[in-house]
Amino acid sequence: MRTFRAEGYDFIIVGAGTAGCVLASRLSEDERASVLLLEAGPSDRSWILRMPAGLRSAFKPTSAYNYWFKTTPQANLDNREIDQPRGRVLGGSSSINGMTFLRGNPLDFDNWRDQDGCEGWGYRDCLPYFKRFERLEDAAGPFRSSEGVVRVKKQQHLGALNQAFLDAGRQAGHQETVDFNGFRQEGVGKFEMSVGDGVRSSSSNSYLRSQPVRKNLHVQTGCQVLKILFEGCRAIGVRVKRGSEITDVFASQEVILSSGSFGSPQTLMLSGVGPANDLRRLGIRPILDVPMLGQNLQDHFETHIQVESDLRHSLNQYLRPDKMVSAGIQWFLLKKGPAAVNQCHVGAFLRSDATISHPNLQIHFFPVFFGPNWIPDPRIGGYRLGVGPMRPESRGTVRLRSADPSQPPLIDPNYLNTERDRRETLQGLKMGREILAQPAFAPYRKREDAPGARCVTDADLEAFIRQDVSSSFHPCGTARMGRANDPRSVVDLDLRVIGAERLRIVDASVIPSIPSANINAATFMIAEKASDIIRGLKPLAPLDVPYFKAQTEVHHDRAVGS
């Protein structure tokens, strides 16, 4: 393993996840700049991470590639601790996620600009950066691109259960949308997956492995950053633990945190940046009092309907040993077959109320019958529908458990803490049941496994929700971006930590309000845009394209939406 340069580096990037790999690649395009990318986890070269169907092997508590955090007991979920898996590997969570590729609704980014005070981060500003990184097969129109490095594909050959979902959605009165990432998000339709030629399009595979090797970029795995080093409030480097060795490494230009919505706040707090009183209680000397660091935690959550059907219609059939061998051979030899795609090919974005401006509910549909921890049951066929609010009001926190860097942080998403969140979750569960009750599913319906036939009244469903809700694994917002004079902000509009020098955060933690979709694509976009900011390059020209806006109704003499 290469040793660290004695003279240090221009840029040190802490965390080689979705954003960190983007930054490492883009900043090292300037061959005058030396870049060090540090990752606590191992390399991502395992076939388990490259094969799309291998995600369940990486997505379990015993995986070497997964932190598998737990939340604190959630008061509104019968005091259950909710799983919070995060990637601990080159590529971060983009190396272990479900590969569903969704940007969010254009209104989300216009709301960043108009409601969150993030000028320069509206949809017209972000769309060019979405297009810069994506490489969609057969891309057409002003919204999409086939020129980027992240391979994106729409599953064309749907199985019977996936087609039944689309048919049932139309039967329930919902319009089918052609492109969730294009003009109209609202409706039922096919999802895209971050997969190219049968291989996962992780950040590490797209930005590091598929790009030319650069002598000015040093990538080091197995390196835990213990703290940021400061002179006053100026970041000058990092303290790194690699095996039993601890080394200080210095940066002449910037230290950039890209450790995610849990890791970036934790590292900063361990370094003396954060809520000063909390740090003192743990024996950490505050360097910079940042009360809002670790606040504003947002996450999507969902509740589920699971139905048993004949095994031959479900992906569970491929768990039979002979079919697993056949699928594996197809993938290893040809990168094709059932192992070359992810498990979620169709879904929906719906409005629960006609007064709402844009879809507030998302449905993921899986032609799979799952057991605990999302592990498919090889003995039973079926399908699962997950539904949850897209813009939950509940806000949580990330705090230090102790001053020991090896201890996981205290994660409290505060799920279902508002009446609106509880109401929308209940509405979503009912709408999901309505879709699954349509004639299109009649040939595939044996019994409802969950919530179950006895779960009928609102009280029954609410009790089920408290026992069933899980994370959709989209944590964000713990280092909120905003105007420098906004007391809610942790980083400014150029993602510099307010009050510090030569220190930025570039990852999902800077998101001010959660997008209405899975957030991995938005994190790619943020890192692409940030790379131009850091390099002092002129931003890509804004793109003004019209997008769908629902006609909303008026309630209580007040127009909601436009």
Coordinates of N, CA and C in Angstrom, one line a residue, residues 21 24-31 149 204-219:
C21 N -16.1 10.0 -4.6 CA -15.5 9.5 -5.8 C -15.6 10.5 -6.9
A24 N -13.1 13.3 -6.3 CA -11.7 12.8 -6.5 C -11.4 12.8 -8.0
S25 N -12.4 12.3 -8.8 CA -12.2 12.3 -10.2 C -12.1 13.7 -10.8
R26 N -13.1 14.5 -10.5 CA -13.1 15.8 -11.1 C -12.0 16.7 -10.6
L27 N -11.6 16.7 -9.4 CA -10.5 17.6 -8.9 C -9.2 17.2 -9.5
S28 N -9.0 15.9 -9.7 CA -7.8 15.4 -10.2 C -7.7 15.6 -11.7
E29 N -8.7 16.1 -12.4 CA -8.6 16.4 -13.8 C -7.6 17.5 -14.0
D30 N -7.4 18.4 -13.0 CA -6.4 19.4 -13.0 C -5.1 18.7 -12.5
E31 N -4.2 18.4 -13.5 CA -3.1 17.6 -13.1 C -2.1 18.3 -12.2
V149 N -20.8 9.5 -17.3 CA -20.1 8.3 -16.9 C -20.9 7.3 -16.1
S204 N -17.7 4.6 -7.5 CA -16.3 4.1 -7.6 C -16.1 3.5 -9.0
N205 N -17.0 2.7 -9.5 CA -16.9 2.1 -10.8 C -17.0 3.1 -11.9
S206 N -17.9 4.1 -11.7 CA -18.1 5.1 -12.8 C -17.0 6.1 -12.8
Y207 N -16.5 6.6 -11.7 CA -15.6 7.7 -11.6 C -14.2 7.4 -11.4
L208 N -13.9 6.2 -10.9 CA -12.5 5.8 -10.6 C -12.1 4.7 -11.6
R209 N -12.8 3.6 -11.5 CA -12.3 2.4 -12.3 C -12.4 2.6 -13.8
S210 N -13.4 3.3 -14.2 CA -13.6 3.4 -15.7 C -12.9 4.6 -16.3
Q211 N -12.2 5.4 -15.4 CA -11.4 6.5 -15.9 C -9.9 6.2 -15.9
P212 N -9.2 7.0 -16.7 CA -7.7 6.8 -16.8 C -7.1 7.0 -15.4
V213 N -6.1 6.2 -15.1 CA -5.4 6.3 -13.9 C -4.6 7.6 -13.9
R214 N -4.7 8.4 -12.8 CA -4.0 9.7 -12.7 C -3.0 9.6 -11.6
K215 N -1.8 10.0 -11.9 CA -0.7 10.0 -10.9 C -0.9 11.0 -9.8
N216 N -1.8 12.0 -10.0 CA -2.0 13.0 -8.9 C -3.2 12.6 -8.0
L217 N -3.8 11.5 -8.3 CA -4.9 11.0 -7.4 C -4.4 9.7 -6.6
H218 N -4.5 9.8 -5.3 CA -4.1 8.7 -4.4 C -5.4 8.3 -3.7
V219 N -5.7 7.0 -3.9 CA -6.9 6.4 -3.2 C -6.5 5.4 -2.2

